[in-house]
């Protein structure tokens, strides 16, 4: 599942040798790009999970016995890939016998799920409530009518199918029982899809693991969702570029300096297709079942936890500039930059100074 591209590089110079990690997978260009690094060593691994390219880079580790940096980092990166594989198999809506697949195919019977799945479903419902349903974890039946992941078969779904399925997307149909760690779907045609929040959740779990393994400096990049562990080895902030929509993955709208933060973007340009001069992108309006039509090209969220940034980036995109910004301003500990289709940047009140 992953390329065993472990490597150690001695990075000797400072400014000139900053490395730009660029990840792209088919049309799924990474929405945020991380410009690293000033240190002596780096160990990186890439893989393909959650329908996207992921990459984890470790720059600094606490010393442990006689093991070299390479030996320890290699083992830890193995662990990261195992965690990714486990969550991919647990949270995917498409993979047979995943927790989500089991719920969606339960015929309204109670389904016991893992603690992690339960936690994520609960968090999803929290954000569905917080955003008045703009972020909707039960859009599964509508999402599966569209195809934004491969270049084949990109057709606009039949209007009748959208109208039929949109009636079965109420997230209140997802009933949770914490004591039993179980889920019941009260409407058999309601299907869960956690694609708008799962990567953030998994990134947090990978970070917990890295911290437990005494990693001091690292970048977790799940298809453009970036989560920083610590700062650069020399103590300065990482620089994270926020992609300029439709301009390719190495052109930035702005660069954010940050340590220990999550930077997650939802953007129209990440997955879309064109038909008759119109762009059909992957962020859907739960009221209509069609791609959201508003003035936005992207929303990027800075937060401590990536699960919050992931849910909020999707929610704010659907809510639009004004209501989305309102939500950010009233939510503690998160900042956002909205990029409108005139390429203007709109930042929340505490957003770090833009470069
Ligand atoms: P993100 O890139 O995090 O904004 O997630 C977008 C993905 O989440 C899409 O590719 C869909 O699978 C799914 N999705 C689309 N619209 C919504 C929505 N309004 N609420 C929740 N999930 C959505
Ligand atoms: Mg999201």
Short mmCIF file of C-alpha atoms and ligand atoms in Angstrom, two decimals:
data_model
loop_
_atom_site.label_atom_id
_atom_site.label_comp_id
_atom_site.label_asym_id
_atom_site.label_seq_id
_atom_site.Cartn_x
_atom_site.Cartn_y
_atom_site.Cartn_z
CA UNK A 1 0.00 0.00 0.00
CA UNK A 2 2.87 2.38 0.57
CA UNK A 3 6.10 3.10 -1.14
CA UNK A 4 8.97 2.20 1.09
CA UNK A 5 10.77 5.37 0.29
CA UNK A 6 12.53 5.79 3.55
CA UNK A 7 15.42 8.07 3.12
CA UNK A 8 17.69 10.07 5.25
CA UNK A 9 19.03 13.26 3.88
CA UNK A 10 21.60 15.46 5.37
CA UNK A 11 20.32 18.91 4.87
CA UNK A 12 23.11 21.29 5.24
CA UNK A 13 22.04 24.64 4.05
CA UNK A 14 19.39 26.87 5.38
CA UNK A 15 17.40 29.08 3.09
CA UNK A 16 18.40 27.70 -0.25
CA UNK A 17 17.69 24.09 0.62
CA UNK A 18 14.22 24.38 2.02
CA UNK A 19 12.29 21.41 0.74
CA UNK A 20 8.84 21.77 -0.66
CA UNK A 21 6.73 18.71 -0.10
CA UNK A 22 4.27 18.53 -2.92
CA UNK A 23 1.69 15.82 -3.00
CA UNK A 24 -0.67 15.23 -5.82
CA UNK A 25 -2.94 12.36 -6.67
CA UNK A 26 -4.77 12.45 -9.98
CA UNK A 27 -7.00 15.50 -9.74
CA UNK A 28 -6.75 15.61 -6.01
CA UNK A 29 -4.13 18.28 -5.81
CA UNK A 30 -3.03 18.96 -2.32
CA UNK A 31 -4.69 22.01 -0.97
CA UNK A 32 -1.94 23.00 1.37
CA UNK A 33 1.71 22.56 0.77
CA UNK A 34 4.33 22.45 3.41
CA UNK A 35 7.60 24.13 2.94
CA UNK A 36 9.99 22.62 5.40
CA UNK A 37 12.88 22.47 6.77
CA UNK A 38 16.07 23.22 8.40
CA UNK A 39 17.56 20.29 10.21
CA UNK A 40 20.10 17.56 9.92
CA UNK A 41 17.93 14.61 9.08
CA UNK A 42 14.61 13.73 7.57
CA UNK A 43 12.82 10.43 7.23
CA UNK A 44 9.76 10.35 5.00
CA UNK A 45 7.21 7.87 3.82
CA UNK A 46 4.40 8.21 1.31
CA UNK A 47 1.37 6.00 0.81
CA UNK A 48 -2.08 5.91 -0.74
CA UNK A 49 -4.95 5.80 1.71
CA UNK A 50 -8.36 7.44 2.02
CA UNK A 51 -8.39 7.90 -1.77
CA UNK A 52 -5.43 10.22 -1.66
CA UNK A 53 -1.66 10.42 -1.34
CA UNK A 54 -0.40 10.75 2.19
CA UNK A 55 3.06 11.65 3.39
CA UNK A 56 4.68 11.72 6.80
CA UNK A 57 8.07 13.29 7.44
CA UNK A 58 9.99 13.10 10.69
CA UNK A 59 12.71 15.68 11.34
CA UNK A 60 13.59 15.19 14.96
CA UNK A 61 13.28 12.50 17.62
CA UNK A 62 14.21 12.25 21.26
CA UNK A 63 17.24 10.00 21.64
CA UNK A 64 16.54 6.42 22.71
CA UNK A 65 19.38 4.04 23.62
CA UNK A 66 21.70 2.99 20.87
CA UNK A 67 19.22 3.16 18.02
CA UNK A 68 20.06 5.54 15.21
CA UNK A 69 17.63 8.18 13.97
CA UNK A 70 17.08 6.12 10.83
CA UNK A 71 16.30 2.89 12.70
CA UNK A 72 13.81 4.54 15.02
CA UNK A 73 12.18 6.74 12.41
CA UNK A 74 11.78 3.77 10.07
CA UNK A 75 9.91 1.81 12.71
CA UNK A 76 7.74 4.77 13.63
CA UNK A 77 6.86 5.38 9.97
CA UNK A 78 5.89 1.69 9.69
CA UNK A 79 3.55 2.33 12.61
CA UNK A 80 2.06 5.39 10.87
CA UNK A 81 1.27 3.36 7.78
CA UNK A 82 -0.32 0.63 9.89
CA UNK A 83 -2.51 3.21 11.62
CA UNK A 84 -3.53 4.66 8.24
CA UNK A 85 -4.37 1.20 6.92
CA UNK A 86 -6.46 0.40 9.98
CA UNK A 87 -8.49 3.61 9.76
CA UNK A 88 -8.91 3.25 6.02
CA UNK A 89 -10.47 -0.16 6.61
CA UNK A 90 -12.61 1.14 9.49
CA UNK A 91 -13.96 4.42 8.19
CA UNK A 92 -14.32 4.01 4.45
CA UNK A 93 -17.90 4.01 3.19
CA UNK A 94 -16.92 1.88 0.19
CA UNK A 95 -14.78 -0.84 1.76
CA UNK A 96 -16.84 -3.91 2.55
CA UNK A 97 -17.02 -4.70 6.27
CA UNK A 98 -15.68 -1.35 7.39
CA UNK A 99 -17.63 0.03 10.36
CA UNK A 100 -19.28 2.59 8.09
CA UNK A 101 -20.12 -0.01 5.46
CA UNK A 102 -21.61 -2.23 8.19
CA UNK A 103 -23.81 0.61 9.46
CA UNK A 104 -24.90 1.51 5.93
CA UNK A 105 -25.83 -2.10 5.21
CA UNK A 106 -27.43 -2.91 8.54
CA UNK A 107 -31.07 -2.66 7.45
CA UNK A 108 -31.79 -0.49 10.46
CA UNK A 109 -30.35 -3.05 12.87
CA UNK A 110 -28.15 -1.88 15.74
CA UNK A 111 -24.47 -1.98 14.70
CA UNK A 112 -21.70 -2.12 17.28
CA UNK A 113 -18.69 -0.13 16.08
CA UNK A 114 -15.15 0.49 17.33
CA UNK A 115 -14.57 3.23 19.90
CA UNK A 116 -12.82 5.33 17.24
CA UNK A 117 -15.69 5.11 14.78
CA UNK A 118 -18.15 5.96 17.51
CA UNK A 119 -16.10 8.97 18.59
CA UNK A 120 -15.90 10.23 15.01
CA UNK A 121 -19.64 9.79 14.38
CA UNK A 122 -20.40 11.70 17.58
CA UNK A 123 -18.03 14.50 16.55
CA UNK A 124 -19.63 14.57 13.10
CA UNK A 125 -23.08 15.00 14.60
CA UNK A 126 -21.73 17.81 16.79
CA UNK A 127 -20.50 19.65 13.70
CA UNK A 128 -23.71 18.92 11.80
CA UNK A 129 -25.61 20.63 14.60
CA UNK A 130 -23.10 23.47 14.92
CA UNK A 131 -23.31 24.25 11.20
CA UNK A 132 -27.08 23.76 10.90
CA UNK A 133 -26.54 20.78 8.64
CA UNK A 134 -24.11 22.49 6.25
CA UNK A 135 -21.65 19.78 7.25
CA UNK A 136 -23.72 16.63 6.90
CA UNK A 137 -22.26 13.17 7.70
CA UNK A 138 -25.31 11.42 6.27
CA UNK A 139 -25.05 12.59 2.67
CA UNK A 140 -23.79 9.15 1.61
CA UNK A 141 -26.56 8.29 -0.84
CA UNK A 142 -26.10 11.62 -2.66
CA UNK A 143 -22.28 11.42 -2.64
CA UNK A 144 -22.41 8.01 -4.28
CA UNK A 145 -24.48 9.40 -7.17
CA UNK A 146 -21.56 11.66 -8.09
CA UNK A 147 -18.07 10.63 -9.13
CA UNK A 148 -15.30 13.07 -8.37
CA UNK A 149 -12.56 10.55 -7.67
CA UNK A 150 -11.76 9.15 -11.11
CA UNK A 151 -11.77 10.59 -14.59
CA UNK A 152 -14.15 7.93 -15.91
CA UNK A 153 -17.86 8.20 -15.81
CA UNK A 154 -18.08 11.79 -14.64
CA UNK A 155 -21.69 12.48 -15.38
CA UNK A 156 -24.23 14.73 -13.76
CA UNK A 157 -26.59 12.44 -11.84
CA UNK A 158 -30.20 12.12 -12.89
CA UNK A 159 -32.28 14.88 -11.28
CA UNK A 160 -34.86 12.32 -10.20
CA UNK A 161 -32.21 10.31 -8.34
CA UNK A 162 -31.03 13.42 -6.52
CA UNK A 163 -34.57 14.39 -5.59
CA UNK A 164 -35.34 10.88 -4.36
CA UNK A 165 -32.16 10.53 -2.28
CA UNK A 166 -32.04 14.01 -0.80
CA UNK A 167 -35.11 13.09 1.27
CA UNK A 168 -33.00 10.53 3.12
CA UNK A 169 -30.11 12.69 4.30
CA UNK A 170 -31.32 13.92 7.68
CA UNK A 171 -28.46 13.40 10.15
CA UNK A 172 -31.04 13.01 12.94
CA UNK A 173 -31.63 9.54 11.45
CA UNK A 174 -28.27 8.52 12.91
CA UNK A 175 -28.97 7.37 16.46
CA UNK A 176 -26.01 6.79 18.76
CA UNK A 177 -25.74 4.73 21.95
CA UNK A 178 -22.56 5.48 23.85
CA UNK A 179 -22.91 2.70 26.42
CA UNK A 180 -23.06 0.08 23.72
CA UNK A 181 -20.81 1.94 21.24
CA UNK A 182 -23.55 1.26 18.70
CA UNK A 183 -25.38 3.05 15.90
CA UNK A 184 -28.86 2.63 14.51
CA UNK A 185 -29.97 4.28 11.27
CA UNK A 186 -33.68 4.92 11.59
CA UNK A 187 -34.20 5.33 7.82
CA UNK A 188 -32.89 2.46 5.72
CA UNK A 189 -32.02 4.78 2.83
CA UNK A 190 -29.84 7.09 4.94
CA UNK A 191 -26.14 6.40 4.39
CA UNK A 192 -23.18 7.75 6.34
CA UNK A 193 -20.11 9.19 4.60
CA UNK A 194 -17.33 10.69 6.72
CA UNK A 195 -15.10 11.83 3.85
CA UNK A 196 -15.26 15.45 4.99
CA UNK A 197 -13.89 14.80 8.47
CA UNK A 198 -12.07 11.43 8.56
CA UNK A 199 -8.68 12.65 7.35
CA UNK A 200 -8.55 15.25 10.12
CA UNK A 201 -9.48 12.63 12.71
CA UNK A 202 -6.85 10.19 11.43
CA UNK A 203 -4.17 12.90 11.32
CA UNK A 204 -4.83 13.60 15.01
CA UNK A 205 -4.47 9.90 15.82
CA UNK A 206 -1.18 9.71 13.90
CA UNK A 207 0.06 12.78 15.77
CA UNK A 208 -0.86 11.17 19.13
CA UNK A 209 1.18 8.16 18.11
CA UNK A 210 4.16 10.27 16.98
CA UNK A 211 4.14 12.19 20.25
CA UNK A 212 3.97 8.93 22.21
CA UNK A 213 7.02 7.77 20.27
CA UNK A 214 8.80 10.98 21.31
CA UNK A 215 8.87 12.59 17.88
CA UNK A 216 9.65 16.27 18.35
CA UNK A 217 9.28 17.61 14.83
CA UNK A 218 7.22 16.18 11.97
CA UNK A 219 4.72 16.95 9.24
CA UNK A 220 1.68 14.78 8.62
CA UNK A 221 0.20 15.50 5.21
CA UNK A 222 -2.96 13.58 4.31
CA UNK A 223 -3.78 14.69 0.79
CA UNK A 224 -3.14 18.33 1.58
CA UNK A 225 -4.54 18.26 5.11
CA UNK A 226 -1.46 19.28 7.06
CA UNK A 227 -0.86 18.61 10.74
CA UNK A 228 2.37 19.86 12.29
CA UNK A 229 4.14 18.15 15.15
CA UNK A 230 6.17 20.76 17.01
CA UNK A 231 8.24 23.24 15.10
CA UNK A 232 11.22 22.92 12.78
CA UNK A 233 14.19 21.26 14.54
CA UNK A 234 15.83 24.67 14.99
CA UNK A 235 12.77 25.90 16.86
CA UNK A 236 11.37 28.18 14.17
CA UNK A 237 7.89 27.88 12.65
CA UNK A 238 7.12 25.73 9.66
CA UNK A 239 5.92 27.60 6.62
CA UNK A 240 2.73 26.21 5.14
CA UNK A 241 1.65 27.43 1.74
CA UNK A 242 -2.05 27.70 1.02
CA UNK A 243 -2.64 26.83 -2.59
CA UNK A 244 -3.91 29.40 -5.05
CA UNK A 245 -7.06 27.79 -6.49
CA UNK A 246 -6.70 26.37 -10.02
CA UNK A 247 -3.09 27.57 -10.28
CA UNK A 248 -1.36 24.25 -9.62
CA UNK A 249 0.04 22.92 -6.41
CA UNK A 250 3.14 25.09 -6.21
CA UNK A 251 1.50 28.48 -6.48
CA UNK A 252 0.46 29.89 -3.15
CA UNK A 253 -2.23 32.39 -2.29
CA UNK A 254 -0.45 32.92 1.01
CA UNK A 255 2.04 31.36 3.36
CA UNK A 256 1.31 30.76 7.03
CA UNK A 257 3.99 30.40 9.70
CA UNK A 258 2.94 27.85 12.29
CA UNK A 259 4.05 25.21 14.80
CA UNK A 260 2.04 22.35 16.24
CA UNK A 261 -1.09 23.35 14.27
CA UNK A 262 -3.43 21.82 11.73
CA UNK A 263 -4.01 23.58 8.41
CA UNK A 264 -6.84 22.08 6.38
CA UNK A 265 -8.41 23.30 3.16
CA UNK A 266 -11.69 22.58 1.39
CA UNK A 267 -11.62 23.82 -2.17
CA UNK A 268 -13.57 23.51 -5.41
CA UNK A 269 -10.36 22.85 -7.35
CA UNK A 270 -9.44 19.74 -5.34
CA UNK A 271 -11.90 17.41 -7.04
CA UNK A 272 -14.10 18.54 -9.90
CA UNK A 273 -15.05 17.97 -13.50
CA UNK A 274 -16.29 20.27 -16.23
CA UNK A 275 -19.38 19.79 -18.38
CA UNK A 276 -20.71 22.37 -20.83
CA UNK A 277 -18.40 25.07 -19.46
CA UNK A 278 -19.62 24.53 -15.92
CA UNK A 279 -17.57 23.24 -13.02
CA UNK A 280 -19.06 20.46 -10.90
CA UNK A 281 -17.05 20.12 -7.70
CA UNK A 282 -17.16 17.76 -4.75
CA UNK A 283 -18.51 19.95 -1.94
CA UNK A 284 -22.24 19.41 -2.00
CA UNK A 285 -25.07 21.54 -0.76
CA UNK A 286 -27.07 19.25 1.57
CA UNK A 287 -30.22 21.20 0.68
CA UNK A 288 -30.00 20.48 -3.06
CA UNK A 289 -27.62 17.54 -3.55
CA UNK A 290 -25.69 19.59 -6.13
CA UNK A 291 -22.27 21.26 -5.77
CA UNK A 292 -22.41 24.37 -3.61
CA UNK A 293 -22.75 27.54 -5.68
CA UNK A 294 -21.42 30.58 -3.90
CA UNK A 295 -18.57 33.08 -4.21
CA UNK A 296 -15.94 30.78 -2.70
CA UNK A 297 -13.05 28.91 -4.22
CA UNK A 298 -11.63 27.61 -0.92
CA UNK A 299 -11.66 27.79 2.85
CA UNK A 300 -8.59 26.98 4.97
CA UNK A 301 -8.79 26.49 8.71
CA UNK A 302 -6.01 26.73 11.28
CA UNK A 303 -6.76 24.81 14.48
CA UNK A 304 -5.10 22.68 17.12
CA UNK A 305 -6.98 19.50 16.26
CA UNK A 306 -7.21 18.52 12.63
CA UNK A 307 -10.63 16.90 13.10
CA UNK A 308 -12.04 20.34 13.93
CA UNK A 309 -10.30 21.99 10.98
CA UNK A 310 -11.54 19.31 8.59
CA UNK A 311 -15.18 19.53 9.70
CA UNK A 312 -15.10 23.33 9.80
CA UNK A 313 -13.48 23.77 6.39
CA UNK A 314 -16.29 21.81 4.75
CA UNK A 315 -18.97 23.44 6.91
CA UNK A 316 -17.69 26.96 6.21
CA UNK A 317 -17.43 26.29 2.51
CA UNK A 318 -21.10 25.27 2.41
CA UNK A 319 -22.16 28.18 4.64
CA UNK A 320 -20.40 30.72 2.41
CA UNK A 321 -18.25 33.71 3.29
CA UNK A 322 -20.53 35.62 5.68
CA UNK A 323 -22.10 32.80 7.68
CA UNK A 324 -18.89 30.76 7.56
CA UNK A 325 -16.86 33.66 8.95
CA UNK A 326 -19.50 34.18 11.64
CA UNK A 327 -19.09 30.54 12.70
CA UNK A 328 -15.29 30.88 12.83
CA UNK A 329 -15.45 34.09 14.88
CA UNK A 330 -17.66 32.47 17.49
CA UNK A 331 -15.64 29.23 17.67
CA UNK A 332 -12.70 29.38 20.07
CA UNK A 333 -9.20 28.48 18.94
CA UNK A 334 -9.77 28.42 15.18
CA UNK A 335 -8.86 30.87 12.43
CA UNK A 336 -9.69 30.84 8.73
CA UNK A 337 -8.87 32.29 5.36
CA UNK A 338 -11.60 32.27 2.73
CA UNK A 339 -10.58 32.73 -0.90
CA UNK A 340 -13.35 34.08 -3.10
CA UNK A 341 -13.63 33.57 -6.86
CA UNK A 342 -12.04 36.98 -7.47
CA UNK A 343 -8.95 35.58 -5.67
CA UNK A 344 -9.39 37.93 -2.72
CA UNK A 345 -8.37 36.64 0.70
CA UNK A 346 -10.72 37.14 3.65
CA UNK A 347 -9.17 36.34 7.02
CA UNK A 348 -10.68 35.88 10.47
CA UNK A 349 -9.74 38.37 13.17
CA UNK A 350 -6.93 36.30 14.75
CA UNK A 351 -5.47 34.88 11.56
CA UNK A 352 -1.67 35.05 11.58
CA UNK A 353 -0.06 37.77 9.53
CA UNK A 354 -0.02 36.68 5.91
CA UNK A 355 3.15 36.59 3.85
P1 LIG B 1 -13.54 18.18 2.33
O1 LIG B 1 -12.52 18.11 1.25
O2 LIG B 1 -13.03 17.89 3.70
O3 LIG B 1 -14.32 19.46 2.30
O4 LIG B 1 -14.58 17.00 2.10
C1 LIG B 1 -15.29 16.90 0.91
C2 LIG B 1 -15.82 15.50 0.78
O5 LIG B 1 -16.83 15.26 1.78
C3 LIG B 1 -16.50 15.27 -0.55
O6 LIG B 1 -15.62 14.69 -1.47
C4 LIG B 1 -17.67 14.36 -0.18
O7 LIG B 1 -17.27 13.02 -0.14
C5 LIG B 1 -18.03 14.80 1.21
N1 LIG B 1 -19.00 15.93 1.26
C6 LIG B 1 -19.39 16.75 0.24
N2 LIG B 1 -20.25 17.69 0.68
C7 LIG B 1 -20.38 17.48 2.02
C8 LIG B 1 -21.15 18.13 3.04
N3 LIG B 1 -21.91 19.20 2.79
N4 LIG B 1 -21.08 17.63 4.29
C9 LIG B 1 -20.32 16.53 4.57
N5 LIG B 1 -19.60 15.87 3.65
C10 LIG B 1 -19.62 16.34 2.39
MG1 LIG B 2 -13.41 18.71 5.53
#
